[in-house]
Coordinates of C-alpha atoms and ligand atoms in Angstrom, one line a residue:
X1 CA -80.3 156.7 178.0
X2 CA -78.7 157.0 181.1
X3 CA -76.2 159.9 181.6
X4 CA -73.8 157.7 183.3
X5 CA -73.0 155.9 180.2
X6 CA -73.9 158.9 177.5
X7 CA -70.8 159.6 175.9
X8 CA -71.1 163.2 176.7
X9 CA -68.9 166.3 178.3
X10 CA -70.8 169.5 178.5
X11 CA -68.5 172.9 179.0
X12 CA -69.3 175.6 181.2
X13 CA -67.4 178.1 179.0
X14 CA -67.7 179.1 175.6
X15 CA -65.3 177.7 172.9
X16 CA -62.9 180.8 172.3
X17 CA -63.1 180.6 168.5
X18 CA -67.0 180.6 168.7
X19 CA -68.7 183.8 167.3
X20 CA -72.5 182.9 167.5
X21 CA -74.7 181.2 169.7
X22 CA -75.4 178.0 167.6
X23 CA -71.7 177.6 167.5
X24 CA -71.2 178.1 170.9
X25 CA -74.0 176.4 172.4
X26 CA -73.9 172.9 170.4
X27 CA -70.1 172.9 171.5
X28 CA -70.9 173.6 175.1
X29 CA -74.0 171.1 174.9
X30 CA -71.5 168.1 173.7
X31 CA -73.2 168.4 170.5
X32 CA -70.2 168.6 168.1
X33 CA -66.3 169.1 168.4
X34 CA -64.2 170.7 166.1
X35 CA -61.6 168.4 164.2
X36 CA -60.3 171.0 161.7
X37 CA -61.4 174.4 160.8
X38 CA -65.1 173.8 159.2
X39 CA -64.8 170.4 160.0
X40 CA -66.7 168.8 162.9
X41 CA -67.4 165.4 164.6
X42 CA -71.1 164.7 165.4
X43 CA -70.9 163.4 169.1
X44 CA -73.9 161.3 170.1
X45 CA -76.7 163.9 170.9
X46 CA -75.6 166.0 167.8
X47 CA -75.6 163.0 165.7
X48 CA -79.1 162.4 167.1
X49 CA -80.4 166.0 166.0
X50 CA -78.6 165.4 162.6
X51 CA -80.4 162.2 162.1
X52 CA -84.0 163.8 163.1
X53 CA -83.4 166.4 160.4
X54 CA -82.4 164.1 158.1
X55 CA -85.4 162.0 158.5
X56 CA -87.9 164.8 158.1
X57 CA -86.4 165.6 154.8
X58 CA -86.3 161.9 153.9
X59 CA -89.9 161.4 154.4
X60 CA -90.7 164.8 152.6
X61 CA -88.7 164.0 149.5
X62 CA -90.4 160.3 149.5
X63 CA -93.8 161.9 149.8
X64 CA -93.2 164.3 146.9
X65 CA -92.4 161.5 144.7
X66 CA -88.2 161.6 144.8
X67 CA -86.0 158.6 144.8
X68 CA -83.0 158.2 147.1
X69 CA -80.0 157.2 146.1
X70 CA -76.4 157.6 147.1
X71 CA -73.8 159.1 144.8
X72 CA -70.0 159.0 145.2
X73 CA -68.4 161.8 147.4
X74 CA -64.8 160.9 145.4
X75 CA -65.9 161.9 142.2
X76 CA -63.7 161.9 138.6
X77 CA -62.2 165.6 137.8
X78 CA -63.0 165.0 134.3
X79 CA -66.5 165.2 134.6
X80 CA -66.3 168.6 136.0
X81 CA -64.2 169.4 133.2
X82 CA -66.7 168.4 130.9
X83 CA -69.5 170.3 132.7
X84 CA -66.7 173.5 132.7
X85 CA -67.2 173.7 136.5
X86 CA -63.9 172.4 137.3
X87 CA -62.8 176.3 136.6
X88 CA -66.0 177.9 137.9
X89 CA -65.6 176.2 141.1
X90 CA -61.3 176.5 141.6
X91 CA -60.5 176.9 144.9
X92 CA -63.7 176.0 146.6
X93 CA -63.1 172.5 145.5
X94 CA -60.9 169.7 147.3
X95 CA -58.9 167.9 144.8
X96 CA -57.2 164.9 145.0
X97 CA -55.6 162.6 142.5
X98 CA -55.5 158.7 143.2
X99 CA -51.8 156.6 142.6
X100 CA -52.4 156.8 138.9
X101 CA -52.8 160.5 139.3
X102 CA -56.0 160.8 137.8
X103 CA -57.8 163.5 139.3
X104 CA -60.8 163.8 141.7
X105 CA -62.6 166.0 143.8
X106 CA -64.7 165.7 146.9
X107 CA -68.3 166.2 145.5
X108 CA -69.0 170.1 146.6
X109 CA -72.6 168.9 144.9
X110 CA -73.3 166.3 142.3
X111 CA -75.1 167.7 139.3
X112 CA -72.4 166.0 136.9
X113 CA -72.7 162.6 138.4
X114 CA -76.3 162.5 138.9
X115 CA -76.6 163.9 135.0
X116 CA -74.5 161.0 133.8
X117 CA -76.3 158.5 135.7
X118 CA -79.8 159.4 134.5
X119 CA -78.3 159.4 130.8
X120 CA -76.5 155.9 131.1
X121 CA -80.1 154.4 132.3
X122 CA -83.0 156.3 130.5
X123 CA -82.9 157.6 126.9
X124 CA -87.1 157.5 126.1
X125 CA -89.9 160.1 126.8
X126 CA -91.6 157.4 128.7
X127 CA -88.9 157.3 131.2
X128 CA -89.2 160.7 132.3
X129 CA -89.9 162.4 134.8
X130 CA -87.6 161.5 137.8
X131 CA -86.5 163.0 140.6
X132 CA -83.4 161.9 142.5
X133 CA -81.9 162.8 145.9
X134 CA -79.3 161.5 148.4
X135 CA -78.3 162.9 151.7
X136 CA -74.6 163.1 151.8
X137 CA -71.9 165.2 152.9
X138 CA -70.5 167.9 150.9
X139 CA -67.0 169.5 150.5
X140 CA -66.5 172.9 149.9
X141 CA -62.7 174.8 150.7
X142 CA -64.7 177.9 152.1
X143 CA -62.4 181.0 151.8
X144 CA -63.8 181.9 155.5
X145 CA -65.2 178.9 157.2
X146 CA -67.1 180.3 160.3
X147 CA -69.9 180.4 162.7
X148 CA -69.4 176.5 163.0
X149 CA -71.8 174.4 161.0
X150 CA -73.2 177.6 159.4
X151 CA -70.4 177.6 156.8
X152 CA -68.8 174.8 157.3
X153 CA -66.2 173.1 154.8
X154 CA -67.5 169.6 155.3
X155 CA -71.2 169.8 155.6
X156 CA -74.8 167.2 155.3
X157 CA -76.4 168.8 152.1
X158 CA -80.0 166.8 150.8
X159 CA -79.6 167.6 147.1
X160 CA -82.2 166.4 144.6
X161 CA -82.2 166.5 140.8
X162 CA -85.0 166.6 138.6
X163 CA -85.5 165.5 134.8
X164 CA -88.1 166.2 132.8
X165 CA -89.2 166.5 128.8
X166 CA -89.7 170.0 128.9
X167 CA -90.1 173.6 130.7
X168 CA -93.5 172.7 131.6
X169 CA -92.6 169.4 133.2
X170 CA -90.0 171.0 135.1
X171 CA -92.4 173.9 136.5
X172 CA -94.4 171.0 138.1
X173 CA -91.6 169.0 139.6
X174 CA -90.2 172.5 141.0
X175 CA -93.3 173.1 142.5
X176 CA -93.4 169.5 144.2
X177 CA -90.1 170.6 145.5
X178 CA -91.0 174.0 146.7
X179 CA -93.8 172.5 148.8
X180 CA -92.2 170.0 150.4
X181 CA -89.5 172.2 151.3
X182 CA -91.7 174.4 153.2
X183 CA -92.9 171.6 154.8
X184 CA -89.5 170.5 156.0
X185 CA -88.6 173.9 157.5
X186 CA -92.2 174.1 159.2
X187 CA -91.6 170.8 161.0
X188 CA -88.1 171.9 161.8
X189 CA -89.7 174.6 163.6
X190 CA -87.9 177.5 161.6
X191 CA -89.2 181.0 160.9
X192 CA -88.3 181.0 157.5
X193 CA -89.7 182.6 154.0
X194 CA -89.0 181.8 150.3
X195 CA -87.2 184.2 148.6
X196 CA -87.0 184.6 144.7
X197 CA -83.9 184.9 143.5
X198 CA -83.0 187.7 141.2
X199 CA -83.6 186.6 137.6
X200 CA -81.2 188.5 135.7
X201 CA -78.2 187.4 137.8
X202 CA -78.9 184.0 137.1
X203 CA -79.6 184.0 133.1
X204 CA -83.4 184.1 133.7
X205 CA -83.8 180.8 135.7
X206 CA -86.2 180.8 138.0
X207 CA -84.8 180.1 141.6
X208 CA -85.7 180.4 145.3
X209 CA -83.7 180.6 148.5
X210 CA -85.2 179.4 151.6
X211 CA -84.1 182.3 154.4
X212 CA -84.6 181.1 158.2
X213 CA -84.7 184.4 159.7
X214 CA -81.7 184.7 162.0
X215 CA -79.8 188.2 163.4
X216 CA -76.5 186.1 162.5
X217 CA -77.6 185.1 158.7
X218 CA -75.8 186.6 155.9
X219 CA -78.3 188.0 153.6
X220 CA -80.3 190.8 154.5
X221 CA -84.2 190.4 153.5
X222 CA -87.5 191.4 153.6
X223 CA -90.3 189.8 154.9
X224 CA -93.9 189.9 155.9
X225 CA -94.9 188.6 159.1
X226 CA -98.7 188.2 158.3
X227 CA -98.4 186.7 155.1
X228 CA -95.6 184.8 152.8
X229 CA -94.1 187.6 151.2
X230 CA -90.6 188.2 151.1
X231 CA -87.9 189.4 148.7
X232 CA -84.3 190.6 148.3
X233 CA -83.3 194.0 149.7
X234 CA -82.7 194.8 146.1
X235 CA -86.1 193.7 144.8
X236 CA -88.4 194.4 148.0
X237 CA -91.5 196.6 147.4
X238 CA -94.1 198.4 149.7
X239 CA -97.7 198.8 149.0
X240 CA -98.9 201.6 147.4
X241 CA -101.2 202.4 150.3
X242 CA -98.4 204.3 152.1
X243 CA -100.0 206.8 154.2
X244 CA -97.2 209.3 153.2
X245 CA -99.7 209.2 149.4
X246 CA -102.9 210.1 151.4
X247 CA -101.4 213.0 153.5
X248 CA -103.3 216.2 153.5
X249 CA -102.1 219.4 152.4
X250 CA -101.1 221.8 155.1
X251 CA -102.4 225.1 154.1
X252 CA -99.3 226.6 154.7
X253 CA -97.8 224.5 151.7
X254 CA -100.2 226.3 149.1
X255 CA -98.0 229.5 149.2
X256 CA -95.4 230.0 146.8
X257 CA -92.1 228.8 147.0
X258 CA -89.6 230.6 149.4
X259 CA -86.1 230.7 149.8
X260 CA -84.3 230.2 152.9
X261 CA -80.7 230.7 154.1
X262 CA -79.0 227.6 155.4
X263 CA -75.4 228.3 155.4
X264 CA -73.1 225.2 155.6
X265 CA -76.1 222.9 156.3
X266 CA -75.7 220.4 153.4
X267 CA -77.5 217.5 155.5
X268 CA -80.9 216.6 155.7
X269 CA -80.9 216.4 159.7
X270 CA -79.0 219.8 160.1
X271 CA -81.6 221.3 157.4
X272 CA -84.6 219.8 159.3
X273 CA -83.4 220.9 162.8
X274 CA -82.6 224.5 161.2
X275 CA -86.4 224.8 159.8
X276 CA -88.1 223.0 162.5
X277 CA -89.7 220.4 160.1
X278 CA -89.1 216.8 160.3
X279 CA -86.8 214.8 157.8
X280 CA -89.9 213.3 156.1
X281 CA -91.0 216.6 155.0
X282 CA -87.9 217.3 153.0
X283 CA -87.1 216.3 149.4
X284 CA -84.2 214.4 149.1
X285 CA -82.5 214.8 145.3
X286 CA -80.1 212.0 144.5
X287 CA -77.7 212.7 142.1
X288 CA -76.7 209.8 139.6
X289 CA -75.6 209.0 136.7
X290 CA -77.5 207.6 133.6
X291 CA -75.0 206.9 130.7
X292 CA -72.9 209.8 131.3
X293 CA -75.3 212.5 131.9
X294 CA -76.6 213.9 134.8
X295 CA -80.3 212.2 136.8
X296 CA -81.8 212.9 139.8
X297 CA -83.6 210.5 142.0
X298 CA -86.3 211.9 144.3
X299 CA -87.3 210.3 147.7
X300 CA -88.8 211.8 150.9
X301 CA -85.7 212.9 153.4
X302 CA -86.4 210.3 155.9
X303 CA -85.6 207.9 152.9
X304 CA -82.7 206.2 151.1
X305 CA -82.5 205.7 147.4
X306 CA -82.1 201.8 146.4
X307 CA -79.8 201.7 143.7
X308 CA -81.1 198.5 142.4
X309 CA -84.6 199.6 142.3
X310 CA -83.2 202.8 140.1
X311 CA -81.5 201.1 137.8
X312 CA -84.2 198.4 136.9
X313 CA -86.6 201.8 136.7
X314 CA -84.1 203.5 133.9
X315 CA -83.4 200.3 132.0
X316 CA -82.4 200.0 129.3
X317 CA -80.1 202.7 130.3
X318 CA -77.2 202.3 132.9
X319 CA -77.7 204.3 136.4
X320 CA -75.3 204.4 139.2
X321 CA -75.3 206.9 142.2
X322 CA -73.0 209.7 142.2
X323 CA -69.6 209.2 143.7
X324 CA -67.3 212.0 145.1
X325 CA -65.4 211.9 141.7
X326 CA -68.4 212.5 139.7
X327 CA -69.3 215.4 142.2
X328 CA -65.6 216.6 141.4
X329 CA -66.1 216.7 137.9
X330 CA -69.1 218.8 138.0
X331 CA -68.4 221.7 140.4
X332 CA -71.3 223.8 139.2
X333 CA -73.9 221.1 141.0
X334 CA -74.2 222.3 144.5
X335 CA -73.8 219.1 146.3
X336 CA -76.3 219.0 149.3
X337 CA -78.1 221.9 147.9
X338 CA -79.7 220.3 144.8
X339 CA -83.5 220.5 143.9
X340 CA -85.4 218.9 141.3
X341 CA -85.7 221.6 139.3
X342 CA -81.9 221.6 138.6
X343 CA -81.2 222.5 135.0
X344 CA -78.9 220.2 134.0
X345 CA -80.3 217.0 134.8
X346 CA -81.5 215.0 131.8
X347 CA -84.0 212.8 133.7
X348 CA -85.9 213.0 137.1
X349 CA -86.7 209.7 138.7
X350 CA -89.2 209.6 141.7
X351 CA -90.8 207.3 144.2
X352 CA -94.7 207.3 144.5
X353 CA -94.4 208.8 147.7
X354 CA -93.1 212.0 146.4
X355 CA -97.0 212.0 144.9
X356 CA -98.0 213.2 148.5
X357 CA -99.9 216.7 148.1
X358 CA -98.0 218.7 150.2
X359 CA -95.0 221.1 149.7
X360 CA -91.5 220.3 150.0
X361 CA -88.6 221.5 151.4
X362 CA -85.7 221.2 149.2
X363 CA -82.1 222.2 147.9
X364 CA -82.5 225.4 145.9
X365 CA -79.8 224.7 143.2
X366 CA -77.9 227.0 145.5
X367 CA -75.1 226.8 147.7
X368 CA -76.4 227.4 151.3
X369 CA -79.9 228.0 150.4
X370 CA -83.0 225.7 150.2
X371 CA -86.5 226.2 149.5
X372 CA -90.1 225.2 151.0
X373 CA -93.4 224.8 149.6
X374 CA -92.3 223.4 146.4
X375 CA -95.2 221.6 144.9
X376 CA -95.0 218.5 142.4
X377 CA -96.3 219.6 138.9
X378 CA -96.4 223.5 140.1
X379 CA -93.0 223.6 140.4
X380 CA -90.9 220.7 139.3
X381 CA -91.7 217.6 137.0
X382 CA -90.8 214.1 137.0
X383 CA -90.0 211.8 134.1
X384 CA -90.1 208.7 135.6
X385 CA -92.2 207.0 138.7
X386 CA -90.8 203.9 140.1
X387 CA -90.4 202.3 143.7
X388 CA -87.2 203.7 144.7
X389 CA -86.9 203.8 148.7
X390 CA -85.1 201.0 150.2
X391 CA -87.5 198.9 152.6
X392 CA -87.3 199.8 156.2
X393 CA -89.1 197.9 158.7
X394 CA -92.8 198.9 159.4
X395 CA -93.1 199.6 155.5
X396 CA -96.6 198.0 154.4
X397 CA -96.1 194.6 152.7
X398 CA -97.2 195.0 149.1
X399 CA -99.5 192.0 149.6
X400 CA -101.4 192.3 152.7
X401 CA -100.2 195.6 153.9
X402 CA -99.0 194.1 157.0
X403 CA -95.8 195.5 158.6
X404 CA -93.0 194.2 156.7
X405 CA -89.7 193.3 158.2
X406 CA -86.0 193.9 157.6
X407 CA -83.9 191.2 158.9
X408 CA -81.1 188.8 158.0
X409 CA -81.6 185.3 156.8
X410 CA -79.5 182.4 157.1
X411 CA -80.2 180.3 153.4
X412 CA -80.9 177.0 154.7
X413 CA -82.6 175.6 151.1
X414 CA -82.4 176.5 147.5
X415 CA -84.4 175.2 144.6
X416 CA -83.5 176.1 141.6
X417 CA -84.5 175.3 137.6
X418 CA -81.6 174.4 135.8
X419 CA -83.0 174.0 132.2
X420 CA -81.1 171.9 129.6
X421 CA -76.9 173.1 130.8
X422 CA -76.0 170.1 132.1
X423 CA -77.9 167.7 130.0
X424 CA -76.3 169.2 126.7
X425 CA -72.8 169.2 128.8
X426 CA -73.2 165.6 129.4
X427 CA -75.3 164.1 127.2
X428 CA -78.5 163.4 128.8
X429 CA -80.9 163.3 125.9
X430 CA -84.1 161.1 125.2
X431 CA -85.9 160.5 122.3
X432 CA -89.9 161.6 121.9
X433 CA -92.5 160.1 120.5
X434 CA -91.4 161.0 117.0
X435 CA -88.2 159.6 117.3
X436 CA -86.5 163.3 117.8
X437 CA -83.7 164.0 120.4
X438 CA -83.9 166.5 122.9
X439 CA -81.9 167.3 126.0
X440 CA -83.5 166.7 129.4
X441 CA -84.7 169.7 131.4
X442 CA -83.5 169.4 135.0
X443 CA -84.0 171.6 138.1
X444 CA -81.6 170.7 141.1
X445 CA -83.1 171.3 144.6
X446 CA -80.7 171.5 148.0
X447 CA -81.1 171.8 151.8
X448 CA -78.3 172.2 154.2
X449 CA -79.1 169.9 156.7
X450 CA -76.1 170.4 159.5
X451 CA -76.9 173.8 158.6
X452 CA -80.6 173.7 159.5
X453 CA -79.3 172.2 162.7
X454 CA -77.4 175.3 163.5
X455 CA -80.3 177.4 162.0
X456 CA -82.7 175.9 164.7
X457 CA -80.5 176.5 167.7
X458 CA -80.1 180.4 166.6
X459 CA -83.8 180.5 166.7
X460 CA -84.3 178.1 169.9
X461 CA -82.2 179.1 172.7
X462 CA -82.1 181.4 175.4
X463 CA -79.2 182.5 177.8
X464 CA -79.3 179.2 179.7
X465 CA -79.0 177.0 176.6
X466 CA -80.7 175.1 173.6
X467 CA -84.3 174.6 173.6
X468 CA -85.0 172.0 171.0
X469 CA -88.1 171.6 169.2
X470 CA -90.0 168.5 170.3
X471 CA -89.6 167.3 166.4
X472 CA -85.5 167.5 166.6
X473 CA -84.9 166.7 170.2
X474 CA -82.1 164.1 171.0
X475 CA -84.5 163.1 173.7
X476 CA -88.4 163.6 174.6
X477 CA -87.9 164.0 178.2
X478 CA -85.2 164.8 180.4
X479 CA -85.6 162.9 183.7
X480 CA -83.5 164.5 186.4
X481 CA -83.3 162.5 190.2
X482 CA -82.2 164.3 193.2
X483 CA -81.6 161.6 195.8
X484 CA -80.1 163.9 198.2
X485 CA -78.5 162.7 201.1
X486 CA -81.4 161.8 203.5
X487 CA -82.9 158.4 204.3
X488 CA -85.3 158.8 201.2
X489 CA -82.4 158.6 199.0
X490 CA -82.7 154.7 198.2
X491 CA -86.6 155.2 197.5
X492 CA -86.2 158.3 195.4
X493 CA -83.7 156.4 192.9
X494 CA -86.0 153.6 192.9
X495 CA -88.9 155.6 191.8
X496 CA -87.0 157.6 189.5
X497 CA -85.7 154.3 187.6
X498 CA -89.5 153.2 187.8
X499 CA -90.5 156.5 186.2
X500 CA -87.5 155.8 183.8
X501 CA -88.7 152.5 182.8
X502 CA -92.6 153.5 182.4
X503 CA -91.7 156.5 180.2
X504 CA -89.5 154.1 177.9
X505 CA -92.2 151.9 178.1
X506 CA -94.7 154.6 176.9
X507 CA -92.4 154.8 173.8
X508 CA -90.7 158.1 175.1
X509 CA -87.0 158.7 174.5
X510 CA -85.8 159.5 177.9
X511 CA -82.7 161.1 179.0
X512 CA -82.1 160.0 182.4
X513 CA -79.9 162.2 184.8
X514 CA -78.8 159.3 187.2
X515 CA -75.4 160.9 187.7
X516 CA -74.0 161.6 191.3
X517 CA -74.0 165.4 190.7
X518 CA -75.6 168.5 192.6
X519 CA -79.2 169.8 191.8
X520 CA -77.2 173.1 190.4
X521 CA -75.3 170.8 188.1
X522 CA -78.2 168.9 187.2
X523 CA -80.3 171.8 186.1
X524 CA -77.8 173.8 184.5
X525 CA -77.2 170.9 182.0
X526 CA -80.9 170.0 181.5
X527 CA -81.5 173.7 180.4
X528 CA -78.1 173.8 178.3
X529 CA -79.0 170.2 176.7
X530 CA -82.5 171.6 175.8
X531 CA -84.7 168.7 175.7
X532 CA -88.6 169.5 175.4
X533 CA -89.4 168.7 178.8
X534 CA -87.7 168.1 181.8
X535 CA -89.1 165.9 184.9
X536 CA -87.6 166.0 188.1
X537 CA -88.1 163.9 191.3
X538 CA -86.6 164.2 194.4
X539 CA -87.0 163.5 198.2
X540 CA -90.0 165.9 198.4
X541 CA -91.8 165.7 196.1
X542 CA -91.8 161.9 196.5
X543 CA -93.1 162.6 200.1
X544 CA -96.1 164.3 198.4
X545 CA -96.2 162.1 195.7
X546 CA -95.7 164.4 192.9
X547 CA -92.8 165.0 190.0
X548 CA -92.2 168.3 188.7
X549 CA -92.5 169.0 185.1
X550 CA -90.9 172.0 183.2
X551 CA -91.7 172.6 179.7
X552 CA -88.1 174.2 178.7
X553 CA -88.8 176.7 176.0
X554 CA -91.5 178.6 177.7
X555 CA -90.2 177.8 181.5
X556 CA -94.5 176.7 182.4
X557 CA -93.8 174.3 185.4
X558 CA -96.7 171.9 186.6
X559 CA -96.7 169.0 188.8
X560 CA -97.8 165.4 188.0
X561 CA -99.2 163.0 190.7
X562 CA -96.6 160.2 190.6
X563 CA -99.6 157.4 191.6
X564 CA -102.3 158.7 189.3
X565 CA -100.8 160.6 186.4
X566 CA -97.6 158.7 185.8
X567 CA -96.9 155.5 186.7
X568 CA -100.1 153.7 186.8
X569 CA -102.0 155.1 183.3
X570 CA -101.4 153.4 180.6
X571 CA -98.8 154.5 178.1
X572 CA -101.0 157.1 175.9
X573 CA -102.0 158.9 179.0
X574 CA -98.5 159.1 180.1
X575 CA -97.3 160.3 176.7
X576 CA -99.9 162.9 176.9
X577 CA -99.2 164.2 180.6
X578 CA -95.3 164.2 179.9
X579 CA -96.1 166.3 176.5
X580 CA -94.6 163.7 174.2
X581 CA -93.4 164.7 170.9
X582 CA -96.7 163.5 169.1
X583 CA -98.7 165.5 171.6
X584 CA -96.7 168.5 170.8
X585 CA -96.5 171.1 168.6
X586 CA -92.8 172.2 168.4
Ligands
LIG1 P1 -74.0 179.9 150.2 O1 -74.5 181.1 149.6 O2 -74.4 180.0 151.8 O3 -72.3 179.9 150.2 P2 -74.9 178.4 148.2 O4 -75.9 179.1 147.7 O5 -73.3 178.1 147.8 O6 -74.7 178.7 150.0 P3 -76.2 175.9 147.5 O7 -75.0 175.2 146.3 O8 -77.1 176.3 147.1 O9 -75.0 176.8 148.2 O10 -76.2 174.9 148.3 C1 -77.3 174.2 149.0 C2 -77.5 174.5 150.3 O11 -76.0 174.0 151.1 C3 -77.8 175.8 150.8 O12 -78.7 176.4 150.5 C4 -77.2 175.8 152.3 O13 -78.3 175.4 153.0 C5 -76.1 174.7 152.2 N1 -74.4 175.1 152.4 C6 -74.0 175.4 151.3 N2 -72.7 175.7 151.7 C7 -72.9 175.2 153.1 C8 -71.9 175.6 153.5 N3 -70.5 175.9 153.8 N4 -71.9 175.1 155.0 C9 -73.1 174.5 155.4 N5 -74.0 174.5 154.6 C10 -73.9 174.8 153.5
LIG2 MG1 -77.8 178.5 147.0

């Protein structure tokens, strides 16, 4: 494609409403344009990327045995009333009426339609399993559309739905989708992990969210850079091989408990500084309410208590951390000076790191006083041991002891075991070998295709622009011609035209900057648009018989000999010399 005919205007300035890099760069690079809040047009460069993501998804869905369908975007509200989701979606759903005042909605997802579709065609155990998917626009009237494509009101989603005879079958279908998702996001060049959703919250159904690591993500999660371990912060654990567990007892810690005066120092940092100790040498005692009584949660002074972990540890009793009101209601409790032996505490829960064989500095259960050389078993008891600390970056992975990282993630996909909810509500039953009827067992699987485009830009960009992974780039090669003003200008243009033809002849997709613009403008645009390889031909290079090659992502440069490497070799070698999509790892 010649840039002189490409429908493209790049922008030097950031759009004023853009808060995140992907939004800024996709607009500046002329990939998308806003039409309304959370609604975008996809211009040629953007639509090429969107189609490539779509194609990867399609290939992996087909390979996993799912079959493509196209379901309506305009859906009768009546179906949504039958499943009860009309009310559940509420204002998130775009609603409309036809001329007969029949209610419709714009599909935010498609469980209802796909379930009734399968119910109408299939009724025997012999028909199952089946997995149907579509790639289609979805509509959600998000409360806060923002971050460009990341939280849009119109977005492209791949949604798949599996139907099995039983839960075992569902497990197999689910695993196939789960594996396909790993291949999709790997091929898209994303750093991602799958995170298991909290079972309790969603009624025991298994589900995983696929998180692309990104500072602008909306969910905190913990992941290991060395293995596949990933978890929500609420459920994340660290390895028991924590160095704190193996600390050597300093001789002084064997000493008897000693009370120290710490006036007006109710905070960990202040006490540590006053006593010349590290925060980790203090024992933090956090008050919590357990079914109306007082409990204490113990963690080292440099750590925080994970309230979710605490709640799990005391189940079926209910726990929540003390608020100011709770403290006000218990004036005898010396806030800031609480120690593990506080008499009013009915339950003491501690993190395993509190087992470290050392004497602790902790509250003396008396205002303005702390104690030191306080030892487990000798000076205080623990009723329940449980992983309590909030994970921080650098904690050891529970699987491989590699360093965990706490980051934010963008949910690019989700796989979910639905069970029989929709089948029952919408009448998707099958007859087994004995003639008995059962509801079909369903799973649903979504990928935010347009969101993936933005997530990829979040990961693959620098201050100059986008650096598309080869698998998604709108074009393989960005060819820049710099004819200059000299005598060689025509010759440079002719050679560049020939190079353009040769590259396309070799099966490469080429964006050819044949515009009458300055080198500065052309280079800036090439970096902004982000094709994986840039080739530049100018008068000086032509005189030397070379074309300059730059790899956009790494900045690595080399020269290709025009006669030997580029113009006279066969297509295969030319593709290899340039670093074509298939010779490229992305
Ligand atoms: P979120 O929690 O981000 O609102 P969700 O869990 O409601 O998403 P699902 O119903 O699981 O979304 O939809 C499947 C996929 O569609 C999501 O994993 C996400 O990638 C994408 N998606 C959902 N909402 C949006 C949106 N407003 N804009 C772009 N993509 C979206
Ligand atoms: Mg989701």
